[in-house]
Amino acid sequence: MCLCSYRKTLKKAHKEEIEKYDVVLCTCSTALKPEILAVMDFHQIIIDECAMATEPEAFIPLVSYNPKQ
């Protein structure tokens, strides 16, 4: 198995796993990963410990997903 095939298989597995859940917990910067962006349509985003994040970090999930709340 070549490295490209491995990465493609791993990306597909991540996508399938994320699709199973209604709630996803991740850091603000991890929310920008293509595996999450391609799969999820969030209605709400809650940023825990928002005071610890920089303002640009806190905007990543808000701008990337355009939540309803």
mmCIF file as Biopython writes it, N, C-alpha, C and O atoms, coordinates in Angstrom:
data_model
#
loop_
_atom_site.group_PDB
_atom_site.id
_atom_site.type_symbol
_atom_site.label_atom_id
_atom_site.label_alt_id
_atom_site.label_comp_id
_atom_site.label_asym_id
_atom_site.label_entity_id
_atom_site.label_seq_id
_atom_site.pdbx_PDB_ins_code
_atom_site.Cartn_x
_atom_site.Cartn_y
_atom_site.Cartn_z
_atom_site.occupancy
_atom_site.B_iso_or_equiv
_atom_site.auth_seq_id
_atom_site.auth_asym_id
_atom_site.pdbx_PDB_model_num
ATOM 1   N N  . MET A ? 1  ? 0.859   -1.173 0.000  1.0 0.0 1  A 1 
ATOM 2   C CA . MET A ? 1  ? 0.000   0.000  0.000  1.0 0.0 1  A 1 
ATOM 3   C C  . MET A ? 1  ? 0.906   1.236  0.000  1.0 0.0 1  A 1 
ATOM 4   O O  . MET A ? 1  ? 1.761   1.391  0.872  1.0 0.0 1  A 1 
ATOM 5   N N  . CYS A ? 2  ? 0.711   2.091  -0.965 1.0 0.0 2  A 1 
ATOM 6   C CA . CYS A ? 2  ? 1.528   3.300  -1.023 1.0 0.0 2  A 1 
ATOM 7   C C  . CYS A ? 2  ? 0.998   4.336  -0.031 1.0 0.0 2  A 1 
ATOM 8   O O  . CYS A ? 2  ? -0.119  4.224  0.474  1.0 0.0 2  A 1 
ATOM 9   N N  . LEU A ? 3  ? 1.811   5.323  0.228  1.0 0.0 3  A 1 
ATOM 10  C CA . LEU A ? 3  ? 1.462   6.356  1.198  1.0 0.0 3  A 1 
ATOM 11  C C  . LEU A ? 3  ? 0.204   7.123  0.776  1.0 0.0 3  A 1 
ATOM 12  O O  . LEU A ? 3  ? -0.617  7.476  1.622  1.0 0.0 3  A 1 
ATOM 13  N N  . CYS A ? 4  ? 0.052   7.379  -0.516 1.0 0.0 4  A 1 
ATOM 14  C CA . CYS A ? 4  ? -1.133  8.105  -1.006 1.0 0.0 4  A 1 
ATOM 15  C C  . CYS A ? 4  ? -2.410  7.312  -0.741 1.0 0.0 4  A 1 
ATOM 16  O O  . CYS A ? 4  ? -3.423  7.872  -0.322 1.0 0.0 4  A 1 
ATOM 17  N N  . SER A ? 5  ? -2.353  6.025  -0.984 1.0 0.0 5  A 1 
ATOM 18  C CA . SER A ? 5  ? -3.513  5.164  -0.747 1.0 0.0 5  A 1 
ATOM 19  C C  . SER A ? 5  ? -3.850  5.103  0.736  1.0 0.0 5  A 1 
ATOM 20  O O  . SER A ? 5  ? -5.020  5.114  1.119  1.0 0.0 5  A 1 
ATOM 21  N N  . TYR A ? 6  ? -2.811  5.037  1.567  1.0 0.0 6  A 1 
ATOM 22  C CA . TYR A ? 6  ? -3.010  5.017  3.016  1.0 0.0 6  A 1 
ATOM 23  C C  . TYR A ? 6  ? -3.689  6.295  3.485  1.0 0.0 6  A 1 
ATOM 24  O O  . TYR A ? 6  ? -4.641  6.242  4.263  1.0 0.0 6  A 1 
ATOM 25  N N  . ARG A ? 7  ? -3.210  7.437  3.021  1.0 0.0 7  A 1 
ATOM 26  C CA . ARG A ? 7  ? -3.795  8.726  3.422  1.0 0.0 7  A 1 
ATOM 27  C C  . ARG A ? 7  ? -5.245  8.839  2.965  1.0 0.0 7  A 1 
ATOM 28  O O  . ARG A ? 7  ? -6.093  9.346  3.700  1.0 0.0 7  A 1 
ATOM 29  N N  . LYS A ? 8  ? -5.526  8.372  1.762  1.0 0.0 8  A 1 
ATOM 30  C CA . LYS A ? 8  ? -6.894  8.418  1.239  1.0 0.0 8  A 1 
ATOM 31  C C  . LYS A ? 8  ? -7.826  7.539  2.078  1.0 0.0 8  A 1 
ATOM 32  O O  . LYS A ? 8  ? -8.945  7.941  2.396  1.0 0.0 8  A 1 
ATOM 33  N N  . THR A ? 9  ? -7.362  6.354  2.429  1.0 0.0 9  A 1 
ATOM 34  C CA . THR A ? 9  ? -8.147  5.440  3.262  1.0 0.0 9  A 1 
ATOM 35  C C  . THR A ? 9  ? -8.380  6.024  4.646  1.0 0.0 9  A 1 
ATOM 36  O O  . THR A ? 9  ? -9.485  5.936  5.181  1.0 0.0 9  A 1 
ATOM 37  N N  . LEU A ? 10 ? -7.348  6.617  5.224  1.0 0.0 10 A 1 
ATOM 38  C CA . LEU A ? 10 ? -7.459  7.228  6.546  1.0 0.0 10 A 1 
ATOM 39  C C  . LEU A ? 10 ? -8.432  8.408  6.529  1.0 0.0 10 A 1 
ATOM 40  O O  . LEU A ? 10 ? -9.235  8.560  7.450  1.0 0.0 10 A 1 
ATOM 41  N N  . LYS A ? 11 ? -8.365  9.237  5.498  1.0 0.0 11 A 1 
ATOM 42  C CA . LYS A ? 11 ? -9.267  10.388 5.373  1.0 0.0 11 A 1 
ATOM 43  C C  . LYS A ? 11 ? -10.723 9.919  5.260  1.0 0.0 11 A 1 
ATOM 44  O O  . LYS A ? 11 ? -11.619 10.504 5.869  1.0 0.0 11 A 1 
ATOM 45  N N  . LYS A ? 12 ? -10.947 8.863  4.480  1.0 0.0 12 A 1 
ATOM 46  C CA . LYS A ? 12 ? -12.296 8.312  4.326  1.0 0.0 12 A 1 
ATOM 47  C C  . LYS A ? 12 ? -12.808 7.764  5.657  1.0 0.0 12 A 1 
ATOM 48  O O  . LYS A ? 12 ? -13.977 7.947  5.997  1.0 0.0 12 A 1 
ATOM 49  N N  . ALA A ? 13 ? -11.940 7.095  6.406  1.0 0.0 13 A 1 
ATOM 50  C CA . ALA A ? 13 ? -12.324 6.545  7.709  1.0 0.0 13 A 1 
ATOM 51  C C  . ALA A ? 13 ? -12.673 7.659  8.692  1.0 0.0 13 A 1 
ATOM 52  O O  . ALA A ? 13 ? -13.644 7.540  9.439  1.0 0.0 13 A 1 
ATOM 53  N N  . HIS A ? 14 ? -11.897 8.734  8.699  1.0 0.0 14 A 1 
ATOM 54  C CA . HIS A ? 14 ? -12.199 9.883  9.566  1.0 0.0 14 A 1 
ATOM 55  C C  . HIS A ? 14 ? -13.570 10.454 9.226  1.0 0.0 14 A 1 
ATOM 56  O O  . HIS A ? 14 ? -14.376 10.724 10.117 1.0 0.0 14 A 1 
ATOM 57  N N  . LYS A ? 15 ? -13.828 10.636 7.942  1.0 0.0 15 A 1 
ATOM 58  C CA . LYS A ? 15 ? -15.105 11.206 7.496  1.0 0.0 15 A 1 
ATOM 59  C C  . LYS A ? 15 ? -16.276 10.324 7.930  1.0 0.0 15 A 1 
ATOM 60  O O  . LYS A ? 15 ? -17.272 10.824 8.453  1.0 0.0 15 A 1 
ATOM 61  N N  . GLU A ? 16 ? -16.156 9.029  7.714  1.0 0.0 16 A 1 
ATOM 62  C CA . GLU A ? 16 ? -17.232 8.105  8.086  1.0 0.0 16 A 1 
ATOM 63  C C  . GLU A ? 16 ? -17.463 8.093  9.593  1.0 0.0 16 A 1 
ATOM 64  O O  . GLU A ? 16 ? -18.603 7.993  10.044 1.0 0.0 16 A 1 
ATOM 65  N N  . GLU A ? 17 ? -16.408 8.193  10.359 1.0 0.0 17 A 1 
ATOM 66  C CA . GLU A ? 17 ? -16.530 8.182  11.815 1.0 0.0 17 A 1 
ATOM 67  C C  . GLU A ? 17 ? -17.201 9.461  12.313 1.0 0.0 17 A 1 
ATOM 68  O O  . GLU A ? 17 ? -18.079 9.398  13.173 1.0 0.0 17 A 1 
ATOM 69  N N  . ILE A ? 18 ? -16.808 10.603 11.794 1.0 0.0 18 A 1 
ATOM 70  C CA . ILE A ? 18 ? -17.375 11.884 12.228 1.0 0.0 18 A 1 
ATOM 71  C C  . ILE A ? 18 ? -18.859 11.971 11.881 1.0 0.0 18 A 1 
ATOM 72  O O  . ILE A ? 18 ? -19.640 12.543 12.641 1.0 0.0 18 A 1 
ATOM 73  N N  . GLU A ? 19 ? -19.254 11.409 10.737 1.0 0.0 19 A 1 
ATOM 74  C CA . GLU A ? 19 ? -20.658 11.454 10.314 1.0 0.0 19 A 1 
ATOM 75  C C  . GLU A ? 19 ? -21.595 10.732 11.277 1.0 0.0 19 A 1 
ATOM 76  O O  . GLU A ? 19 ? -22.797 10.997 11.266 1.0 0.0 19 A 1 
ATOM 77  N N  . LYS A ? 20 ? -21.086 9.840  12.097 1.0 0.0 20 A 1 
ATOM 78  C CA . LYS A ? 20 ? -21.914 9.048  13.006 1.0 0.0 20 A 1 
ATOM 79  C C  . LYS A ? 20 ? -22.466 9.851  14.178 1.0 0.0 20 A 1 
ATOM 80  O O  . LYS A ? 20 ? -23.441 9.430  14.800 1.0 0.0 20 A 1 
ATOM 81  N N  . TYR A ? 21 ? -21.875 10.981 14.490 1.0 0.0 21 A 1 
ATOM 82  C CA . TYR A ? 21 ? -22.179 11.666 15.740 1.0 0.0 21 A 1 
ATOM 83  C C  . TYR A ? 21 ? -22.954 12.965 15.550 1.0 0.0 21 A 1 
ATOM 84  O O  . TYR A ? 21 ? -22.818 13.649 14.536 1.0 0.0 21 A 1 
ATOM 85  N N  . ASP A ? 22 ? -23.771 13.285 16.555 1.0 0.0 22 A 1 
ATOM 86  C CA . ASP A ? 22 ? -24.513 14.540 16.570 1.0 0.0 22 A 1 
ATOM 87  C C  . ASP A ? 22 ? -23.731 15.649 17.262 1.0 0.0 22 A 1 
ATOM 88  O O  . ASP A ? 22 ? -23.980 16.830 17.018 1.0 0.0 22 A 1 
ATOM 89  N N  . VAL A ? 23 ? -22.791 15.278 18.120 1.0 0.0 23 A 1 
ATOM 90  C CA . VAL A ? 23 ? -21.991 16.246 18.873 1.0 0.0 23 A 1 
ATOM 91  C C  . VAL A ? 23 ? -20.520 15.972 18.587 1.0 0.0 23 A 1 
ATOM 92  O O  . VAL A ? 23 ? -20.060 14.835 18.689 1.0 0.0 23 A 1 
ATOM 93  N N  . VAL A ? 24 ? -19.790 17.018 18.229 1.0 0.0 24 A 1 
ATOM 94  C CA . VAL A ? 24 ? -18.362 16.899 17.957 1.0 0.0 24 A 1 
ATOM 95  C C  . VAL A ? 24 ? -17.623 17.887 18.841 1.0 0.0 24 A 1 
ATOM 96  O O  . VAL A ? 24 ? -17.946 19.075 18.856 1.0 0.0 24 A 1 
ATOM 97  N N  . LEU A ? 25 ? -16.636 17.402 19.575 1.0 0.0 25 A 1 
ATOM 98  C CA . LEU A ? 25 ? -15.808 18.252 20.423 1.0 0.0 25 A 1 
ATOM 99  C C  . LEU A ? 25 ? -14.423 18.359 19.804 1.0 0.0 25 A 1 
ATOM 100 O O  . LEU A ? 25 ? -13.806 17.347 19.472 1.0 0.0 25 A 1 
ATOM 101 N N  . CYS A ? 26 ? -13.941 19.577 19.651 1.0 0.0 26 A 1 
ATOM 102 C CA . CYS A ? 26 ? -12.601 19.774 19.111 1.0 0.0 26 A 1 
ATOM 103 C C  . CYS A ? 26 ? -12.112 21.171 19.473 1.0 0.0 26 A 1 
ATOM 104 O O  . CYS A ? 26 ? -12.880 22.002 19.958 1.0 0.0 26 A 1 
ATOM 105 N N  . THR A ? 27 ? -10.846 21.415 19.237 1.0 0.0 27 A 1 
ATOM 106 C CA . THR A ? 27 ? -10.305 22.752 19.474 1.0 0.0 27 A 1 
ATOM 107 C C  . THR A ? 27 ? -10.742 23.667 18.336 1.0 0.0 27 A 1 
ATOM 108 O O  . THR A ? 27 ? -11.206 23.202 17.295 1.0 0.0 27 A 1 
ATOM 109 N N  . CYS A ? 28 ? -10.593 24.952 18.542 1.0 0.0 28 A 1 
ATOM 110 C CA . CYS A ? 28 ? -10.977 25.913 17.502 1.0 0.0 28 A 1 
ATOM 111 C C  . CYS A ? 28 ? -10.178 25.688 16.222 1.0 0.0 28 A 1 
ATOM 112 O O  . CYS A ? 28 ? -10.740 25.730 15.127 1.0 0.0 28 A 1 
ATOM 113 N N  . SER A ? 29 ? -8.887  25.451 16.348 1.0 0.0 29 A 1 
ATOM 114 C CA . SER A ? 29 ? -8.059  25.266 15.154 1.0 0.0 29 A 1 
ATOM 115 C C  . SER A ? 29 ? -8.312  23.916 14.478 1.0 0.0 29 A 1 
ATOM 116 O O  . SER A ? 29 ? -8.193  23.814 13.257 1.0 0.0 29 A 1 
ATOM 117 N N  . THR A ? 30 ? -8.655  22.890 15.241 1.0 0.0 30 A 1 
ATOM 118 C CA . THR A ? 30 ? -8.971  21.588 14.655 1.0 0.0 30 A 1 
ATOM 119 C C  . THR A ? 30 ? -10.266 21.649 13.856 1.0 0.0 30 A 1 
ATOM 120 O O  . THR A ? 30 ? -10.461 20.849 12.942 1.0 0.0 30 A 1 
ATOM 121 N N  . ALA A ? 31 ? -11.141 22.571 14.180 1.0 0.0 31 A 1 
ATOM 122 C CA . ALA A ? 31 ? -12.409 22.718 13.459 1.0 0.0 31 A 1 
ATOM 123 C C  . ALA A ? 31 ? -12.195 23.058 11.991 1.0 0.0 31 A 1 
ATOM 124 O O  . ALA A ? 31 ? -13.114 22.925 11.183 1.0 0.0 31 A 1 
ATOM 125 N N  . LEU A ? 32 ? -11.002 23.492 11.644 1.0 0.0 32 A 1 
ATOM 126 C CA . LEU A ? 32 ? -10.691 23.871 10.270 1.0 0.0 32 A 1 
ATOM 127 C C  . LEU A ? 32 ? -10.207 22.688 9.423  1.0 0.0 32 A 1 
ATOM 128 O O  . LEU A ? 32 ? -9.956  22.850 8.229  1.0 0.0 32 A 1 
ATOM 129 N N  . LYS A ? 33 ? -10.075 21.510 10.024 1.0 0.0 33 A 1 
ATOM 130 C CA . LYS A ? 33 ? -9.599  20.344 9.276  1.0 0.0 33 A 1 
ATOM 131 C C  . LYS A ? 33 ? -10.598 19.988 8.175  1.0 0.0 33 A 1 
ATOM 132 O O  . LYS A ? 33 ? -11.807 20.004 8.409  1.0 0.0 33 A 1 
ATOM 133 N N  . PRO A ? 34 ? -10.108 19.669 6.987  1.0 0.0 34 A 1 
ATOM 134 C CA . PRO A ? 34 ? -10.994 19.335 5.863  1.0 0.0 34 A 1 
ATOM 135 C C  . PRO A ? 34 ? -11.947 18.180 6.153  1.0 0.0 34 A 1 
ATOM 136 O O  . PRO A ? 34 ? -13.068 18.161 5.645  1.0 0.0 34 A 1 
ATOM 137 N N  . GLU A ? 35 ? -11.509 17.207 6.974  1.0 0.0 35 A 1 
ATOM 138 C CA . GLU A ? 35 ? -12.363 16.061 7.290  1.0 0.0 35 A 1 
ATOM 139 C C  . GLU A ? 35 ? -13.630 16.495 8.020  1.0 0.0 35 A 1 
ATOM 140 O O  . GLU A ? 35 ? -14.691 15.898 7.838  1.0 0.0 35 A 1 
ATOM 141 N N  . ILE A ? 36 ? -13.520 17.518 8.834  1.0 0.0 36 A 1 
ATOM 142 C CA . ILE A ? 36 ? -14.672 18.016 9.586  1.0 0.0 36 A 1 
ATOM 143 C C  . ILE A ? 36 ? -15.474 18.986 8.726  1.0 0.0 36 A 1 
ATOM 144 O O  . ILE A ? 36 ? -16.704 18.935 8.716  1.0 0.0 36 A 1 
ATOM 145 N N  . LEU A ? 37 ? -14.789 19.865 8.008  1.0 0.0 37 A 1 
ATOM 146 C CA . LEU A ? 37 ? -15.471 20.850 7.161  1.0 0.0 37 A 1 
ATOM 147 C C  . LEU A ? 37 ? -16.358 20.186 6.114  1.0 0.0 37 A 1 
ATOM 148 O O  . LEU A ? 37 ? -17.462 20.659 5.845  1.0 0.0 37 A 1 
ATOM 149 N N  . ALA A ? 38 ? -15.886 19.102 5.527  1.0 0.0 38 A 1 
ATOM 150 C CA . ALA A ? 38 ? -16.616 18.444 4.444  1.0 0.0 38 A 1 
ATOM 151 C C  . ALA A ? 38 ? -17.860 17.709 4.916  1.0 0.0 38 A 1 
ATOM 152 O O  . ALA A ? 38 ? -18.772 17.466 4.124  1.0 0.0 38 A 1 
ATOM 153 N N  . VAL A ? 39 ? -17.911 17.357 6.175  1.0 0.0 39 A 1 
ATOM 154 C CA . VAL A ? 39 ? -18.966 16.473 6.667  1.0 0.0 39 A 1 
ATOM 155 C C  . VAL A ? 39 ? -20.053 17.195 7.449  1.0 0.0 39 A 1 
ATOM 156 O O  . VAL A ? 39 ? -21.235 16.890 7.292  1.0 0.0 39 A 1 
ATOM 157 N N  . MET A ? 40 ? -19.673 18.128 8.271  1.0 0.0 40 A 1 
ATOM 158 C CA . MET A ? 40 ? -20.591 18.663 9.269  1.0 0.0 40 A 1 
ATOM 159 C C  . MET A ? 40 ? -21.336 19.916 8.815  1.0 0.0 40 A 1 
ATOM 160 O O  . MET A ? 40 ? -20.821 20.738 8.058  1.0 0.0 40 A 1 
ATOM 161 N N  . ASP A ? 41 ? -22.555 20.024 9.304  1.0 0.0 41 A 1 
ATOM 162 C CA . ASP A ? 41 ? -23.382 21.217 9.153  1.0 0.0 41 A 1 
ATOM 163 C C  . ASP A ? 41 ? -23.890 21.534 10.556 1.0 0.0 41 A 1 
ATOM 164 O O  . ASP A ? 41 ? -24.893 20.978 11.005 1.0 0.0 41 A 1 
ATOM 165 N N  . PHE A ? 42 ? -23.196 22.425 11.236 1.0 0.0 42 A 1 
ATOM 166 C CA . PHE A ? 42 ? -23.498 22.688 12.635 1.0 0.0 42 A 1 
ATOM 167 C C  . PHE A ? 42 ? -24.611 23.711 12.804 1.0 0.0 42 A 1 
ATOM 168 O O  . PHE A ? 42 ? -24.660 24.715 12.094 1.0 0.0 42 A 1 
ATOM 169 N N  . HIS A ? 43 ? -25.502 23.446 13.750 1.0 0.0 43 A 1 
ATOM 170 C CA . HIS A ? 43 ? -26.557 24.387 14.100 1.0 0.0 43 A 1 
ATOM 171 C C  . HIS A ? 43 ? -26.126 25.269 15.258 1.0 0.0 43 A 1 
ATOM 172 O O  . HIS A ? 43 ? -26.530 26.428 15.350 1.0 0.0 43 A 1 
ATOM 173 N N  . GLN A ? 44 ? -25.312 24.722 16.133 1.0 0.0 44 A 1 
ATOM 174 C CA . GLN A ? 44 ? -24.817 25.469 17.292 1.0 0.0 44 A 1 
ATOM 175 C C  . GLN A ? 44 ? -23.331 25.204 17.465 1.0 0.0 44 A 1 
ATOM 176 O O  . GLN A ? 44 ? -22.844 24.105 17.202 1.0 0.0 44 A 1 
ATOM 177 N N  . ILE A ? 45 ? -22.627 26.224 17.910 1.0 0.0 45 A 1 
ATOM 178 C CA . ILE A ? 45 ? -21.218 26.078 18.259 1.0 0.0 45 A 1 
ATOM 179 C C  . ILE A ? 45 ? -21.030 26.670 19.640 1.0 0.0 45 A 1 
ATOM 180 O O  . ILE A ? 45 ? -21.394 27.819 19.891 1.0 0.0 45 A 1 
ATOM 181 N N  . ILE A ? 46 ? -20.465 25.884 20.527 1.0 0.0 46 A 1 
ATOM 182 C CA . ILE A ? 46 ? -20.168 26.336 21.883 1.0 0.0 46 A 1 
ATOM 183 C C  . ILE A ? 46 ? -18.649 26.330 22.029 1.0 0.0 46 A 1 
ATOM 184 O O  . ILE A ? 46 ? -18.004 25.305 21.808 1.0 0.0 46 A 1 
ATOM 185 N N  . ILE A ? 47 ? -18.091 27.455 22.396 1.0 0.0 47 A 1 
ATOM 186 C CA . ILE A ? 47 ? -16.644 27.542 22.583 1.0 0.0 47 A 1 
ATOM 187 C C  . ILE A ? 47 ? -16.365 27.557 24.074 1.0 0.0 47 A 1 
ATOM 188 O O  . ILE A ? 47 ? -16.561 28.569 24.748 1.0 0.0 47 A 1 
ATOM 189 N N  . ASP A ? 48 ? -15.905 26.419 24.580 1.0 0.0 48 A 1 
ATOM 190 C CA . ASP A ? 48 ? -15.565 26.287 25.993 1.0 0.0 48 A 1 
ATOM 191 C C  . ASP A ? 48 ? -14.228 26.987 26.240 1.0 0.0 48 A 1 
ATOM 192 O O  . ASP A ? 48 ? -13.316 26.915 25.416 1.0 0.0 48 A 1 
ATOM 193 N N  . GLU A ? 49 ? -14.128 27.655 27.371 1.0 0.0 49 A 1 
ATOM 194 C CA . GLU A ? 49 ? -12.898 28.367 27.722 1.0 0.0 49 A 1 
ATOM 195 C C  . GLU A ? 49 ? -12.548 29.416 26.660 1.0 0.0 49 A 1 
ATOM 196 O O  . GLU A ? 49 ? -11.377 29.601 26.330 1.0 0.0 49 A 1 
ATOM 197 N N  . CYS A ? 50 ? -13.543 30.086 26.140 1.0 0.0 50 A 1 
ATOM 198 C CA . CYS A ? 50 ? -13.337 31.082 25.089 1.0 0.0 50 A 1 
ATOM 199 C C  . CYS A ? 50 ? -12.381 32.188 25.532 1.0 0.0 50 A 1 
ATOM 200 O O  . CYS A ? 50 ? -11.660 32.751 24.708 1.0 0.0 50 A 1 
ATOM 201 N N  . ALA A ? 51 ? -12.370 32.499 26.814 1.0 0.0 51 A 1 
ATOM 202 C CA . ALA A ? 51 ? -11.477 33.547 27.312 1.0 0.0 51 A 1 
ATOM 203 C C  . ALA A ? 51 ? -10.012 33.155 27.153 1.0 0.0 51 A 1 
ATOM 204 O O  . ALA A ? 51 ? -9.137  34.021 27.129 1.0 0.0 51 A 1 
ATOM 205 N N  . MET A ? 52 ? -9.742  31.861 27.044 1.0 0.0 52 A 1 
ATOM 206 C CA . MET A ? 52 ? -8.364  31.397 26.877 1.0 0.0 52 A 1 
ATOM 207 C C  . MET A ? 52 ? -7.925  31.415 25.411 1.0 0.0 52 A 1 
ATOM 208 O O  . MET A ? 52 ? -6.728  31.378 25.127 1.0 0.0 52 A 1 
ATOM 209 N N  . ALA A ? 53 ? -8.874  31.471 24.486 1.0 0.0 53 A 1 
ATOM 210 C CA . ALA A ? 53 ? -8.545  31.489 23.062 1.0 0.0 53 A 1 
ATOM 211 C C  . ALA A ? 53 ? -8.316  32.928 22.611 1.0 0.0 53 A 1 
ATOM 212 O O  . ALA A ? 53 ? -8.902  33.865 23.152 1.0 0.0 53 A 1 
ATOM 213 N N  . THR A ? 54 ? -7.459  33.082 21.619 1.0 0.0 54 A 1 
ATOM 214 C CA . THR A ? 54 ? -7.300  34.414 21.040 1.0 0.0 54 A 1 
ATOM 215 C C  . THR A ? 54 ? -8.533  34.697 20.180 1.0 0.0 54 A 1 
ATOM 216 O O  . THR A ? 54 ? -9.243  33.773 19.782 1.0 0.0 54 A 1 
ATOM 217 N N  . GLU A ? 55 ? -8.777  35.951 19.901 1.0 0.0 55 A 1 
ATOM 218 C CA . GLU A ? 55 ? -9.956  36.306 19.104 1.0 0.0 55 A 1 
ATOM 219 C C  . GLU A ? 55 ? -9.932  35.648 17.722 1.0 0.0 55 A 1 
ATOM 220 O O  . GLU A ? 55 ? -10.957 35.118 17.294 1.0 0.0 55 A 1 
ATOM 221 N N  . PRO A ? 56 ? -8.803  35.660 17.010 1.0 0.0 56 A 1 
ATOM 222 C CA . PRO A ? 56 ? -8.784  34.968 15.710 1.0 0.0 56 A 1 
ATOM 223 C C  . PRO A ? 56 ? -9.079  33.470 15.826 1.0 0.0 56 A 1 
ATOM 224 O O  . PRO A ? 56 ? -9.752  32.909 14.960 1.0 0.0 56 A 1 
ATOM 225 N N  . GLU A ? 57 ? -8.586  32.815 16.883 1.0 0.0 57 A 1 
ATOM 226 C CA . GLU A ? 57 ? -8.869  31.390 17.082 1.0 0.0 57 A 1 
ATOM 227 C C  . GLU A ? 57 ? -10.358 31.151 17.302 1.0 0.0 57 A 1 
ATOM 228 O O  . GLU A ? 57 ? -10.921 30.197 16.765 1.0 0.0 57 A 1 
ATOM 229 N N  . ALA A ? 58 ? -10.987 32.002 18.078 1.0 0.0 58 A 1 
ATOM 230 C CA . ALA A ? 58 ? -12.414 31.842 18.376 1.0 0.0 58 A 1 
ATOM 231 C C  . ALA A ? 58 ? -13.276 32.044 17.134 1.0 0.0 58 A 1 
ATOM 232 O O  . ALA A ? 58 ? -14.373 31.492 17.044 1.0 0.0 58 A 1 
ATOM 233 N N  . PHE A ? 59 ? -12.792 32.826 16.182 1.0 0.0 59 A 1 
ATOM 234 C CA . PHE A ? 59 ? -13.555 33.070 14.958 1.0 0.0 59 A 1 
ATOM 235 C C  . PHE A ? 59 ? -13.485 31.904 13.970 1.0 0.0 59 A 1 
ATOM 236 O O  . PHE A ? 59 ? -14.334 31.809 13.084 1.0 0.0 59 A 1 
ATOM 237 N N  . ILE A ? 60 ? -12.502 31.023 14.098 1.0 0.0 60 A 1 
ATOM 238 C CA . ILE A ? 60 ? -12.342 29.926 13.132 1.0 0.0 60 A 1 
ATOM 239 C C  . ILE A ? 60 ? -13.622 29.105 12.982 1.0 0.0 60 A 1 
ATOM 240 O O  . ILE A ? 60 ? -14.121 28.995 11.862 1.0 0.0 60 A 1 
ATOM 241 N N  . PRO A ? 61 ? -14.179 28.525 14.043 1.0 0.0 61 A 1 
ATOM 242 C CA . PRO A ? 61 ? -15.400 27.729 13.849 1.0 0.0 61 A 1 
ATOM 243 C C  . PRO A ? 61 ? -16.611 28.584 13.478 1.0 0.0 61 A 1 
ATOM 244 O O  . PRO A ? 61 ? -17.492 28.128 12.748 1.0 0.0 61 A 1 
ATOM 245 N N  . LEU A ? 62 ? -16.659 29.805 13.969 1.0 0.0 62 A 1 
ATOM 246 C CA . LEU A ? 62 ? -17.813 30.661 13.684 1.0 0.0 62 A 1 
ATOM 247 C C  . LEU A ? 62 ? -17.877 31.047 12.215 1.0 0.0 62 A 1 
ATOM 248 O O  . LEU A ? 62 ? -18.956 31.054 11.624 1.0 0.0 62 A 1 
ATOM 249 N N  . VAL A ? 63 ? -16.751 31.361 11.629 1.0 0.0 63 A 1 
ATOM 250 C CA . VAL A ? 63 ? -16.702 31.764 10.220 1.0 0.0 63 A 1 
ATOM 251 C C  . VAL A ? 63 ? -16.763 30.542 9.301  1.0 0.0 63 A 1 
ATOM 252 O O  . VAL A ? 63 ? -17.377 30.596 8.235  1.0 0.0 63 A 1 
ATOM 253 N N  . SER A ? 64 ? -16.137 29.460 9.706  1.0 0.0 64 A 1 
ATOM 254 C CA . SER A ? 64 ? -16.066 28.265 8.856  1.0 0.0 64 A 1 
ATOM 255 C C  . SER A ? 64 ? -17.406 27.563 8.688  1.0 0.0 64 A 1 
ATOM 256 O O  . SER A ? 64 ? -17.676 26.999 7.628  1.0 0.0 64 A 1 
ATOM 257 N N  . TYR A ? 65 ? -18.251 27.589 9.719  1.0 0.0 65 A 1 
ATOM 258 C CA . TYR A ? 65 ? -19.486 26.804 9.688  1.0 0.0 65 A 1 
ATOM 259 C C  . TYR A ? 65 ? -20.764 27.615 9.614  1.0 0.0 65 A 1 
ATOM 260 O O  . TYR A ? 65 ? -21.820 27.054 9.318  1.0 0.0 65 A 1 
ATOM 261 N N  . ASN A ? 66 ? -20.709 28.904 9.869  1.0 0.0 66 A 1 
ATOM 262 C CA . ASN A ? 66 ? -21.890 29.763 9.805  1.0 0.0 66 A 1 
ATOM 263 C C  . ASN A ? 66 ? -23.074 29.139 10.559 1.0 0.0 66 A 1 
ATOM 264 O O  . ASN A ? 66 ? -24.115 28.864 9.961  1.0 0.0 66 A 1 
ATOM 265 N N  . PRO A ? 67 ? -22.914 28.920 11.863 1.0 0.0 67 A 1 
ATOM 266 C CA . PRO A ? 67 ? -23.983 28.269 12.637 1.0 0.0 67 A 1 
ATOM 267 C C  . PRO A ? 67 ? -25.217 29.153 12.789 1.0 0.0 67 A 1 
ATOM 268 O O  . PRO A ? 67 ? -25.147 30.371 12.622 1.0 0.0 67 A 1 
ATOM 269 N N  . LYS A ? 68 ? -26.339 28.529 13.107 1.0 0.0 68 A 1 
ATOM 270 C CA . LYS A ? 68 ? -27.578 29.277 13.324 1.0 0.0 68 A 1 
ATOM 271 C C  . LYS A ? 68 ? -27.567 29.977 14.672 1.0 0.0 68 A 1 
ATOM 272 O O  . LYS A ? 68 ? -28.238 30.997 14.838 1.0 0.0 68 A 1 
ATOM 273 N N  . GLN A ? 69 ? -26.818 29.452 15.646 1.0 0.0 69 A 1 
ATOM 274 C CA . GLN A ? 69 ? -26.706 30.065 16.976 1.0 0.0 69 A 1 
ATOM 275 C C  . GLN A ? 69 ? -25.258 30.114 17.379 1.0 0.0 69 A 1 
ATOM 276 O O  . GLN A ? 69 ? -24.936 30.592 18.467 1.0 0.0 69 A 1 
#
